[in-house]
Amino acid sequence: MEPVAILMIVSAAALGLLVGSFANVCIYRLPRQCMSIVAPRSMCLECKSTIRWYDNIPVLSYVLLKGKCRKCAAKISARYPLVEAITGALFFLIAWKFLVTEDGHFTPKFGIFAVYAIFASALVIASFIDVSLSILPDEITMGGLFLAPFVSILVPELHHGAADYVSNPVAARFAFSVFGILVGGGSLFLVGALGRLWFREEAMGWGDIKFLAMIGGILGYSSTLVALFVAVLTGAIGGVFVLIVRKREGPGRARIPFGLFLSVGAVSQLLFSEWTTRFFFETYPSIIRSLGADAQ
Ligand SMILES: [Zn+2]
């Protein structure tokens, strides 16, 4: 791989760690409406002392401080380094996929890198808020949903395939993004409506519907449908896990943070859509065919 390509990937990972640090601030402050996400500076939730810059280095500070506040030794949540590490890893993979060609050369597609990096950060923030508070904030779902079609106009690589259908590529990308929003929101609305008929209780929240609509605006309709499928699959596995844990803790209704699994599905399509497409359209059919052949 070209040295400049390696430099770009490493820089992207470092940027991701810093953005992850900011994501932690958003995860805590976004659902608490009275708090600004820029001020005041980060402080210990226990002793309220301001955290010094050298104690605020992503992942590293948590390890060096052994997960405790320097002043009062109160335990710092492991969520902080986890969010930073995940965001850093996502930026690393997005840079690898979109800033480096197949044969290892650097390609300056910064527009698409920026869109996907911001999108991935939004997924991380929304997922962790969903896990801790069971909400998906409108700032991310509705904000992203309204921004997506306009971002599609600005960045030609987003929905680039749309121009195959219409002669005006700008209008095509805009329309493609809007169609993705409708398919994303609509498909989950349908799943929720069926769930209501089947289980006779609320299966899907509006937050989830708005969230998949936003994902549809960025990924486009076909990737979004596969993302929903991956979310249902991983969510079912996660749900069984939650039930086992809850059973040990005692009674009470277990809640599955579906926003987290929608994010898993979206990331799978962002980074590995070729693999999942190959699996569903080549590997899986060939397994079924060979099973059929064995049965005869
Ligand atoms: Zn403290």
PDB file of C-alpha atoms and ligand atoms in Angstrom:
ATOM      1  CA  MET A   1       0.000   0.000   0.000  1.00  0.00           C
ATOM      2  CA  GLU A   2       1.137   3.537  -0.836  1.00  0.00           C
ATOM      3  CA  PRO A   3       2.649   5.405   2.202  1.00  0.00           C
ATOM      4  CA  VAL A   4       0.224   8.316   1.750  1.00  0.00           C
ATOM      5  CA  ALA A   5      -2.679   5.837   1.819  1.00  0.00           C
ATOM      6  CA  ILE A   6      -1.424   4.373   5.116  1.00  0.00           C
ATOM      7  CA  LEU A   7      -1.004   7.906   6.490  1.00  0.00           C
ATOM      8  CA  MET A   8      -4.606   8.716   5.545  1.00  0.00           C
ATOM      9  CA  ILE A   9      -6.012   5.605   7.250  1.00  0.00           C
ATOM     10  CA  VAL A  10      -4.009   6.227  10.442  1.00  0.00           C
ATOM     11  CA  SER A  11      -5.016   9.920  10.492  1.00  0.00           C
ATOM     12  CA  ALA A  12      -8.649   8.921  10.011  1.00  0.00           C
ATOM     13  CA  ALA A  13      -8.430   6.530  12.976  1.00  0.00           C
ATOM     14  CA  ALA A  14      -6.926   9.293  15.159  1.00  0.00           C
ATOM     15  CA  LEU A  15      -9.681  11.680  14.054  1.00  0.00           C
ATOM     16  CA  GLY A  16     -12.227   8.963  14.878  1.00  0.00           C
ATOM     17  CA  LEU A  17     -10.875   8.669  18.437  1.00  0.00           C
ATOM     18  CA  LEU A  18     -11.305  12.446  18.914  1.00  0.00           C
ATOM     19  CA  VAL A  19     -14.800  12.413  17.388  1.00  0.00           C
ATOM     20  CA  GLY A  20     -15.589   9.456  19.689  1.00  0.00           C
ATOM     21  CA  SER A  21     -14.616  11.632  22.633  1.00  0.00           C
ATOM     22  CA  PHE A  22     -17.085  14.283  21.407  1.00  0.00           C
ATOM     23  CA  ALA A  23     -19.680  11.526  20.812  1.00  0.00           C
ATOM     24  CA  ASN A  24     -19.457  10.693  24.531  1.00  0.00           C
ATOM     25  CA  VAL A  25     -20.381  14.296  25.334  1.00  0.00           C
ATOM     26  CA  CYS A  26     -23.346  14.099  22.935  1.00  0.00           C
ATOM     27  CA  ILE A  27     -24.514  10.755  24.369  1.00  0.00           C
ATOM     28  CA  TYR A  28     -24.672  12.300  27.830  1.00  0.00           C
ATOM     29  CA  ARG A  29     -25.907  15.816  26.992  1.00  0.00           C
ATOM     30  CA  LEU A  30     -28.148  15.423  23.912  1.00  0.00           C
ATOM     31  CA  PRO A  31     -31.050  13.745  25.783  1.00  0.00           C
ATOM     32  CA  ARG A  32     -30.696  16.289  28.620  1.00  0.00           C
ATOM     33  CA  GLN A  33     -32.221  19.215  26.759  1.00  0.00           C
ATOM     34  CA  CYS A  34     -31.012  21.916  29.136  1.00  0.00           C
ATOM     35  CA  MET A  35     -27.347  21.148  28.494  1.00  0.00           C
ATOM     36  CA  SER A  36     -25.252  22.564  25.675  1.00  0.00           C
ATOM     37  CA  ILE A  37     -23.030  20.098  23.800  1.00  0.00           C
ATOM     38  CA  VAL A  38     -20.135  22.584  23.584  1.00  0.00           C
ATOM     39  CA  ALA A  39     -19.987  24.139  27.061  1.00  0.00           C
ATOM     40  CA  PRO A  40     -19.115  23.656  29.900  1.00  0.00           C
ATOM     41  CA  ARG A  41     -15.956  21.546  29.654  1.00  0.00           C
ATOM     42  CA  SER A  42     -16.092  17.864  30.631  1.00  0.00           C
ATOM     43  CA  MET A  43     -16.158  17.210  34.342  1.00  0.00           C
ATOM     44  CA  CYS A  44     -16.245  14.278  36.729  1.00  0.00           C
ATOM     45  CA  LEU A  45     -19.884  13.381  37.395  1.00  0.00           C
ATOM     46  CA  GLU A  46     -18.991  12.570  41.027  1.00  0.00           C
ATOM     47  CA  CYS A  47     -16.782  15.428  42.320  1.00  0.00           C
ATOM     48  CA  LYS A  48     -17.611  17.959  39.525  1.00  0.00           C
ATOM     49  CA  SER A  49     -13.934  18.772  38.975  1.00  0.00           C
ATOM     50  CA  THR A  50     -12.991  19.794  35.418  1.00  0.00           C
ATOM     51  CA  ILE A  51     -11.135  17.071  33.540  1.00  0.00           C
ATOM     52  CA  ARG A  52      -7.679  18.227  32.397  1.00  0.00           C
ATOM     53  CA  TRP A  53      -6.769  17.815  28.726  1.00  0.00           C
ATOM     54  CA  TYR A  54      -4.102  15.192  29.573  1.00  0.00           C
ATOM     55  CA  ASP A  55      -6.738  13.131  31.391  1.00  0.00           C
ATOM     56  CA  ASN A  56      -9.062  13.417  28.391  1.00  0.00           C
ATOM     57  CA  ILE A  57      -6.994  11.599  25.739  1.00  0.00           C
ATOM     58  CA  PRO A  58      -9.243   9.007  24.032  1.00  0.00           C
ATOM     59  CA  VAL A  59      -8.901   5.416  25.368  1.00  0.00           C
ATOM     60  CA  LEU A  60      -5.328   6.041  26.636  1.00  0.00           C
ATOM     61  CA  SER A  61      -6.336   8.225  29.627  1.00  0.00           C
ATOM     62  CA  TYR A  62      -8.904   5.660  30.754  1.00  0.00           C
ATOM     63  CA  VAL A  63      -6.220   2.940  30.722  1.00  0.00           C
ATOM     64  CA  LEU A  64      -3.603   5.108  32.490  1.00  0.00           C
ATOM     65  CA  LEU A  65      -6.093   6.238  35.177  1.00  0.00           C
ATOM     66  CA  LYS A  66      -7.302   2.611  35.527  1.00  0.00           C
ATOM     67  CA  GLY A  67     -10.876   3.808  34.996  1.00  0.00           C
ATOM     68  CA  LYS A  68     -10.913   6.176  38.007  1.00  0.00           C
ATOM     69  CA  CYS A  69     -11.164   9.962  38.453  1.00  0.00           C
ATOM     70  CA  ARG A  70      -7.753  11.490  39.302  1.00  0.00           C
ATOM     71  CA  LYS A  71      -9.269  13.724  42.036  1.00  0.00           C
ATOM     72  CA  CYS A  72     -11.862  11.590  43.823  1.00  0.00           C
ATOM     73  CA  ALA A  73     -11.113   8.076  42.474  1.00  0.00           C
ATOM     74  CA  ALA A  74     -14.765   7.595  41.474  1.00  0.00           C
ATOM     75  CA  LYS A  75     -15.239   4.877  38.863  1.00  0.00           C
ATOM     76  CA  ILE A  76     -15.449   6.149  35.259  1.00  0.00           C
ATOM     77  CA  SER A  77     -17.885   4.225  33.020  1.00  0.00           C
ATOM     78  CA  ALA A  78     -16.212   1.827  30.556  1.00  0.00           C
ATOM     79  CA  ARG A  79     -18.659   3.249  28.007  1.00  0.00           C
ATOM     80  CA  TYR A  80     -16.314   6.208  27.415  1.00  0.00           C
ATOM     81  CA  PRO A  81     -13.295   4.294  26.044  1.00  0.00           C
ATOM     82  CA  LEU A  82     -15.684   1.857  24.295  1.00  0.00           C
ATOM     83  CA  VAL A  83     -17.404   4.642  22.326  1.00  0.00           C
ATOM     84  CA  GLU A  84     -14.015   6.159  21.446  1.00  0.00           C
ATOM     85  CA  ALA A  85     -12.589   2.825  20.284  1.00  0.00           C
ATOM     86  CA  ILE A  86     -15.670   1.983  18.187  1.00  0.00           C
ATOM     87  CA  THR A  87     -15.692   5.420  16.514  1.00  0.00           C
ATOM     88  CA  GLY A  88     -11.940   5.199  15.854  1.00  0.00           C
ATOM     89  CA  ALA A  89     -12.352   1.729  14.307  1.00  0.00           C
ATOM     90  CA  LEU A  90     -15.260   2.890  12.114  1.00  0.00           C
ATOM     91  CA  PHE A  91     -13.280   5.891  10.795  1.00  0.00           C
ATOM     92  CA  PHE A  92     -10.338   3.546  10.125  1.00  0.00           C
ATOM     93  CA  LEU A  93     -12.512   1.151   8.086  1.00  0.00           C
ATOM     94  CA  ILE A  94     -14.359   3.930   6.220  1.00  0.00           C
ATOM     95  CA  ALA A  95     -11.013   5.515   5.219  1.00  0.00           C
ATOM     96  CA  TRP A  96      -9.692   2.118   4.130  1.00  0.00           C
ATOM     97  CA  LYS A  97     -12.728   1.472   1.974  1.00  0.00           C
ATOM     98  CA  PHE A  98     -13.326   4.927   0.460  1.00  0.00           C
ATOM     99  CA  LEU A  99      -9.933   6.721   0.463  1.00  0.00           C
ATOM    100  CA  VAL A 100      -7.850   3.789  -0.853  1.00  0.00           C
ATOM    101  CA  THR A 101      -8.306   2.016  -4.195  1.00  0.00           C
ATOM    102  CA  GLU A 102      -8.292  -1.798  -4.563  1.00  0.00           C
ATOM    103  CA  ASP A 103      -4.614  -1.752  -5.568  1.00  0.00           C
ATOM    104  CA  GLY A 104      -3.584   0.321  -2.541  1.00  0.00           C
ATOM    105  CA  HIS A 105      -3.452   3.848  -3.955  1.00  0.00           C
ATOM    106  CA  PHE A 106      -4.756   6.917  -2.145  1.00  0.00           C
ATOM    107  CA  THR A 107      -7.838   8.455  -3.778  1.00  0.00           C
ATOM    108  CA  PRO A 108      -9.005  11.859  -2.454  1.00  0.00           C
ATOM    109  CA  LYS A 109     -12.725  11.109  -2.148  1.00  0.00           C
ATOM    110  CA  PHE A 110     -13.025  13.294   0.947  1.00  0.00           C
ATOM    111  CA  GLY A 111     -16.669  14.178   0.280  1.00  0.00           C
ATOM    112  CA  ILE A 112     -17.952  10.619   0.592  1.00  0.00           C
ATOM    113  CA  PHE A 113     -15.530   9.937   3.481  1.00  0.00           C
ATOM    114  CA  ALA A 114     -16.929  12.941   5.392  1.00  0.00           C
ATOM    115  CA  VAL A 115     -20.554  11.914   4.785  1.00  0.00           C
ATOM    116  CA  TYR A 116     -20.018   8.323   5.915  1.00  0.00           C
ATOM    117  CA  ALA A 117     -17.830   9.336   8.888  1.00  0.00           C
ATOM    118  CA  ILE A 118     -20.497  11.776  10.152  1.00  0.00           C
ATOM    119  CA  PHE A 119     -23.205   9.164   9.448  1.00  0.00           C
ATOM    120  CA  ALA A 120     -21.277   6.493  11.418  1.00  0.00           C
ATOM    121  CA  SER A 121     -20.763   8.921  14.331  1.00  0.00           C
ATOM    122  CA  ALA A 122     -24.504   9.660  14.366  1.00  0.00           C
ATOM    123  CA  LEU A 123     -25.215   5.896  14.476  1.00  0.00           C
ATOM    124  CA  VAL A 124     -22.845   5.461  17.444  1.00  0.00           C
ATOM    125  CA  ILE A 125     -24.394   8.382  19.373  1.00  0.00           C
ATOM    126  CA  ALA A 126     -27.982   7.264  18.666  1.00  0.00           C
ATOM    127  CA  SER A 127     -27.252   3.610  19.570  1.00  0.00           C
ATOM    128  CA  PHE A 128     -25.705   4.398  22.941  1.00  0.00           C
ATOM    129  CA  ILE A 129     -28.531   6.823  23.840  1.00  0.00           C
ATOM    130  CA  ASP A 130     -31.014   4.096  22.850  1.00  0.00           C
ATOM    131  CA  VAL A 131     -29.247   1.519  25.030  1.00  0.00           C
ATOM    132  CA  SER A 132     -29.102   3.753  28.118  1.00  0.00           C
ATOM    133  CA  LEU A 133     -32.382   5.731  27.855  1.00  0.00           C
ATOM    134  CA  SER A 134     -34.546   3.855  25.294  1.00  0.00           C
ATOM    135  CA  ILE A 135     -34.925   6.891  23.046  1.00  0.00           C
ATOM    136  CA  LEU A 136     -33.589   7.876  19.645  1.00  0.00           C
ATOM    137  CA  PRO A 137     -33.213  11.677  19.704  1.00  0.00           C
ATOM    138  CA  ASP A 138     -34.937  13.731  16.971  1.00  0.00           C
ATOM    139  CA  GLU A 139     -31.773  15.823  16.570  1.00  0.00           C
ATOM    140  CA  ILE A 140     -30.214  12.776  14.890  1.00  0.00           C
ATOM    141  CA  THR A 141     -33.193  11.002  13.287  1.00  0.00           C
ATOM    142  CA  MET A 142     -35.169  13.999  11.982  1.00  0.00           C
ATOM    143  CA  GLY A 143     -32.046  16.125  11.513  1.00  0.00           C
ATOM    144  CA  GLY A 144     -30.380  13.448   9.389  1.00  0.00           C
ATOM    145  CA  LEU A 145     -33.597  12.695   7.527  1.00  0.00           C
ATOM    146  CA  PHE A 146     -33.945  16.304   6.334  1.00  0.00           C
ATOM    147  CA  LEU A 147     -30.236  16.733   5.582  1.00  0.00           C
ATOM    148  CA  ALA A 148     -29.754  13.483   3.595  1.00  0.00           C
ATOM    149  CA  PRO A 149     -31.376  14.544   0.266  1.00  0.00           C
ATOM    150  CA  PHE A 150     -29.412  17.826   0.209  1.00  0.00           C
ATOM    151  CA  VAL A 151     -26.152  16.075   1.087  1.00  0.00           C
ATOM    152  CA  SER A 152     -26.921  13.709  -1.829  1.00  0.00           C
ATOM    153  CA  ILE A 153     -26.980  16.739  -4.159  1.00  0.00           C
ATOM    154  CA  LEU A 154     -23.629  17.998  -2.870  1.00  0.00           C
ATOM    155  CA  VAL A 155     -21.712  14.687  -2.886  1.00  0.00           C
ATOM    156  CA  PRO A 156     -21.780  12.956  -6.314  1.00  0.00           C
ATOM    157  CA  GLU A 157     -20.452   9.618  -4.959  1.00  0.00           C
ATOM    158  CA  LEU A 158     -23.544   9.252  -2.746  1.00  0.00           C
ATOM    159  CA  HIS A 159     -26.267   7.405  -4.707  1.00  0.00           C
ATOM    160  CA  HIS A 160     -24.046   7.592  -7.808  1.00  0.00           C
ATOM    161  CA  GLY A 161     -25.954   4.669  -9.336  1.00  0.00           C
ATOM    162  CA  ALA A 162     -29.153   6.751  -9.375  1.00  0.00           C
ATOM    163  CA  ALA A 163     -28.062   8.557 -12.564  1.00  0.00           C
ATOM    164  CA  ASP A 164     -28.581   5.288 -14.486  1.00  0.00           C
ATOM    165  CA  TYR A 165     -32.338   5.826 -14.216  1.00  0.00           C
ATOM    166  CA  VAL A 166     -32.785   9.537 -14.906  1.00  0.00           C
ATOM    167  CA  SER A 167     -30.890  11.879 -17.262  1.00  0.00           C
ATOM    168  CA  ASN A 168     -30.467  14.668 -14.662  1.00  0.00           C
ATOM    169  CA  PRO A 169     -27.939  13.199 -12.158  1.00  0.00           C
ATOM    170  CA  VAL A 170     -28.483  15.854  -9.450  1.00  0.00           C
ATOM    171  CA  ALA A 171     -32.265  15.427  -9.404  1.00  0.00           C
ATOM    172  CA  ALA A 172     -31.769  11.645  -9.571  1.00  0.00           C
ATOM    173  CA  ARG A 173     -29.581  11.594  -6.444  1.00  0.00           C
ATOM    174  CA  PHE A 174     -32.036  13.820  -4.563  1.00  0.00           C
ATOM    175  CA  ALA A 175     -34.995  11.637  -5.578  1.00  0.00           C
ATOM    176  CA  PHE A 176     -33.049   8.453  -4.769  1.00  0.00           C
ATOM    177  CA  SER A 177     -32.358   9.723  -1.239  1.00  0.00           C
ATOM    178  CA  VAL A 178     -36.031  10.678  -0.702  1.00  0.00           C
ATOM    179  CA  PHE A 179     -37.086   7.237  -1.997  1.00  0.00           C
ATOM    180  CA  GLY A 180     -34.638   5.641   0.480  1.00  0.00           C
ATOM    181  CA  ILE A 181     -36.260   7.638   3.319  1.00  0.00           C
ATOM    182  CA  LEU A 182     -39.748   6.466   2.296  1.00  0.00           C
ATOM    183  CA  VAL A 183     -38.679   2.809   1.945  1.00  0.00           C
ATOM    184  CA  GLY A 184     -36.713   2.874   5.241  1.00  0.00           C
ATOM    185  CA  GLY A 185     -39.509   4.484   7.258  1.00  0.00           C
ATOM    186  CA  GLY A 186     -42.279   2.628   5.411  1.00  0.00           C
ATOM    187  CA  SER A 187     -40.781  -0.848   5.753  1.00  0.00           C
ATOM    188  CA  LEU A 188     -40.321  -0.487   9.506  1.00  0.00           C
ATOM    189  CA  PHE A 189     -43.805   1.030   9.874  1.00  0.00           C
ATOM    190  CA  LEU A 190     -45.131  -2.094   8.145  1.00  0.00           C
ATOM    191  CA  VAL A 191     -43.095  -4.404  10.379  1.00  0.00           C
ATOM    192  CA  GLY A 192     -44.469  -2.505  13.404  1.00  0.00           C
ATOM    193  CA  ALA A 193     -48.065  -2.746  12.153  1.00  0.00           C
ATOM    194  CA  LEU A 194     -47.727  -6.518  11.606  1.00  0.00           C
ATOM    195  CA  GLY A 195     -46.141  -6.850  15.057  1.00  0.00           C
ATOM    196  CA  ARG A 196     -49.112  -5.002  16.574  1.00  0.00           C
ATOM    197  CA  LEU A 197     -51.555  -7.384  14.905  1.00  0.00           C
ATOM    198  CA  TRP A 198     -49.526 -10.426  15.854  1.00  0.00           C
ATOM    199  CA  PHE A 199     -48.483  -9.665  19.451  1.00  0.00           C
ATOM    200  CA  ARG A 200     -51.297  -7.194  20.265  1.00  0.00           C
ATOM    201  CA  GLU A 201     -48.840  -4.718  21.702  1.00  0.00           C
ATOM    202  CA  GLU A 202     -46.612  -1.890  20.531  1.00  0.00           C
ATOM    203  CA  ALA A 203     -43.697  -3.560  18.756  1.00  0.00           C
ATOM    204  CA  MET A 204     -42.009  -0.624  17.067  1.00  0.00           C
ATOM    205  CA  GLY A 205     -41.550   2.955  18.252  1.00  0.00           C
ATOM    206  CA  TRP A 206     -41.695   6.072  16.072  1.00  0.00           C
ATOM    207  CA  GLY A 207     -38.058   6.672  17.003  1.00  0.00           C
ATOM    208  CA  ASP A 208     -37.042   3.426  15.258  1.00  0.00           C
ATOM    209  CA  ILE A 209     -39.123   4.330  12.173  1.00  0.00           C
ATOM    210  CA  LYS A 210     -37.579   7.807  11.894  1.00  0.00           C
ATOM    211  CA  PHE A 211     -34.132   6.287  12.464  1.00  0.00           C
ATOM    212  CA  LEU A 212     -34.400   3.772   9.592  1.00  0.00           C
ATOM    213  CA  ALA A 213     -35.864   6.540   7.381  1.00  0.00           C
ATOM    214  CA  MET A 214     -32.724   8.585   8.051  1.00  0.00           C
ATOM    215  CA  ILE A 215     -30.540   5.543   7.295  1.00  0.00           C
ATOM    216  CA  GLY A 216     -32.490   5.079   4.024  1.00  0.00           C
ATOM    217  CA  GLY A 217     -31.724   8.645   2.975  1.00  0.00           C
ATOM    218  CA  ILE A 218     -27.979   7.946   3.164  1.00  0.00           C
ATOM    219  CA  LEU A 219     -27.705   4.275   2.134  1.00  0.00           C
ATOM    220  CA  GLY A 220     -30.480   4.125  -0.478  1.00  0.00           C
ATOM    221  CA  TYR A 221     -33.457   1.755  -0.489  1.00  0.00           C
ATOM    222  CA  SER A 222     -31.853  -1.599  -1.374  1.00  0.00           C
ATOM    223  CA  SER A 223     -29.020  -1.413   1.189  1.00  0.00           C
ATOM    224  CA  THR A 224     -31.543  -0.200   3.766  1.00  0.00           C
ATOM    225  CA  LEU A 225     -33.780  -3.238   3.265  1.00  0.00           C
ATOM    226  CA  VAL A 226     -30.776  -5.558   3.706  1.00  0.00           C
ATOM    227  CA  ALA A 227     -29.775  -3.484   6.773  1.00  0.00           C
ATOM    228  CA  LEU A 228     -33.267  -4.045   8.236  1.00  0.00           C
ATOM    229  CA  PHE A 229     -32.939  -7.770   7.598  1.00  0.00           C
ATOM    230  CA  VAL A 230     -29.527  -7.839   9.348  1.00  0.00           C
ATOM    231  CA  ALA A 231     -31.034  -5.787  12.227  1.00  0.00           C
ATOM    232  CA  VAL A 232     -33.925  -8.241  12.718  1.00  0.00           C
ATOM    233  CA  LEU A 233     -31.519 -11.204  12.579  1.00  0.00           C
ATOM    234  CA  THR A 234     -28.947  -9.771  15.029  1.00  0.00           C
ATOM    235  CA  GLY A 235     -31.772  -8.281  17.139  1.00  0.00           C
ATOM    236  CA  ALA A 236     -33.323 -11.732  17.553  1.00  0.00           C
ATOM    237  CA  ILE A 237     -29.977 -13.131  18.715  1.00  0.00           C
ATOM    238  CA  GLY A 238     -29.480 -10.121  21.001  1.00  0.00           C
ATOM    239  CA  GLY A 239     -33.045 -10.478  22.296  1.00  0.00           C
ATOM    240  CA  VAL A 240     -32.465 -14.066  23.393  1.00  0.00           C
ATOM    241  CA  PHE A 241     -29.296 -12.886  25.165  1.00  0.00           C
ATOM    242  CA  VAL A 242     -31.222 -10.059  26.922  1.00  0.00           C
ATOM    243  CA  LEU A 243     -33.919 -12.550  28.033  1.00  0.00           C
ATOM    244  CA  ILE A 244     -31.304 -14.899  29.543  1.00  0.00           C
ATOM    245  CA  VAL A 245     -29.633 -12.033  31.436  1.00  0.00           C
ATOM    246  CA  ARG A 246     -32.981 -10.605  32.637  1.00  0.00           C
ATOM    247  CA  LYS A 247     -34.205 -14.014  33.775  1.00  0.00           C
ATOM    248  CA  ARG A 248     -31.209 -14.223  36.076  1.00  0.00           C
ATOM    249  CA  GLU A 249     -31.892 -10.704  37.409  1.00  0.00           C
ATOM    250  CA  GLY A 250     -35.577 -11.382  38.072  1.00  0.00           C
ATOM    251  CA  PRO A 251     -38.951 -10.537  36.471  1.00  0.00           C
ATOM    252  CA  GLY A 252     -39.738  -7.423  34.472  1.00  0.00           C
ATOM    253  CA  ARG A 253     -40.245  -6.772  30.806  1.00  0.00           C
ATOM    254  CA  ALA A 254     -37.044  -7.041  28.825  1.00  0.00           C
ATOM    255  CA  ARG A 255     -36.529  -4.274  26.297  1.00  0.00           C
ATOM    256  CA  ILE A 256     -34.414  -4.757  23.197  1.00  0.00           C
ATOM    257  CA  PRO A 257     -32.689  -1.559  22.004  1.00  0.00           C
ATOM    258  CA  PHE A 258     -33.660  -2.016  18.345  1.00  0.00           C
ATOM    259  CA  GLY A 259     -31.897   1.232  17.369  1.00  0.00           C
ATOM    260  CA  LEU A 260     -28.589  -0.442  18.217  1.00  0.00           C
ATOM    261  CA  PHE A 261     -29.349  -3.336  15.857  1.00  0.00           C
ATOM    262  CA  LEU A 262     -30.516  -0.985  13.098  1.00  0.00           C
ATOM    263  CA  SER A 263     -27.099   0.650  13.429  1.00  0.00           C
ATOM    264  CA  VAL A 264     -25.383  -2.740  13.194  1.00  0.00           C
ATOM    265  CA  GLY A 265     -27.359  -3.411  10.016  1.00  0.00           C
ATOM    266  CA  ALA A 266     -26.513   0.023   8.581  1.00  0.00           C
ATOM    267  CA  VAL A 267     -22.792  -0.367   9.325  1.00  0.00           C
ATOM    268  CA  SER A 268     -22.810  -3.851   7.767  1.00  0.00           C
ATOM    269  CA  GLN A 269     -24.135  -2.277   4.548  1.00  0.00           C
ATOM    270  CA  LEU A 270     -21.811   0.717   4.709  1.00  0.00           C
ATOM    271  CA  LEU A 271     -18.676  -1.410   4.996  1.00  0.00           C
ATOM    272  CA  PHE A 272     -19.479  -4.927   3.821  1.00  0.00           C
ATOM    273  CA  SER A 273     -22.355  -4.600   1.335  1.00  0.00           C
ATOM    274  CA  GLU A 274     -20.411  -6.642  -1.274  1.00  0.00           C
ATOM    275  CA  TRP A 275     -20.081  -9.525   1.195  1.00  0.00           C
ATOM    276  CA  THR A 276     -23.736  -9.564   2.261  1.00  0.00           C
ATOM    277  CA  THR A 277     -24.907  -9.211  -1.360  1.00  0.00           C
ATOM    278  CA  ARG A 278     -22.673 -12.110  -2.393  1.00  0.00           C
ATOM    279  CA  PHE A 279     -23.952 -14.154   0.570  1.00  0.00           C
ATOM    280  CA  PHE A 280     -27.649 -13.581  -0.188  1.00  0.00           C
ATOM    281  CA  PHE A 281     -27.427 -13.883  -3.979  1.00  0.00           C
ATOM    282  CA  GLU A 282     -24.607 -16.449  -4.479  1.00  0.00           C
ATOM    283  CA  THR A 283     -23.516 -18.356  -1.347  1.00  0.00           C
ATOM    284  CA  TYR A 284     -26.967 -18.867   0.196  1.00  0.00           C
ATOM    285  CA  PRO A 285     -28.704 -19.978  -3.060  1.00  0.00           C
ATOM    286  CA  SER A 286     -25.827 -22.360  -3.822  1.00  0.00           C
ATOM    287  CA  ILE A 287     -26.129 -23.909  -0.316  1.00  0.00           C
ATOM    288  CA  ILE A 288     -29.865 -24.361  -0.870  1.00  0.00           C
ATOM    289  CA  ARG A 289     -29.233 -25.854  -4.331  1.00  0.00           C
ATOM    290  CA  SER A 290     -26.640 -28.295  -2.991  1.00  0.00           C
ATOM    291  CA  LEU A 291     -29.010 -29.291  -0.147  1.00  0.00           C
ATOM    292  CA  GLY A 292     -31.689 -29.906  -2.770  1.00  0.00           C
ATOM    293  CA  ALA A 293     -29.237 -31.982  -4.814  1.00  0.00           C
ATOM    294  CA  ASP A 294     -28.324 -34.064  -1.732  1.00  0.00           C
ATOM    295  CA  ALA A 295     -31.979 -34.717  -0.964  1.00  0.00           C
ATOM    296  CA  GLN A 296     -32.517 -36.249  -4.384  1.00  0.00           C
TER     297      GLN A 296
HETATM  298 ZN    ZN B   1     -14.049  12.940  40.502  1.00  0.00          ZN
END
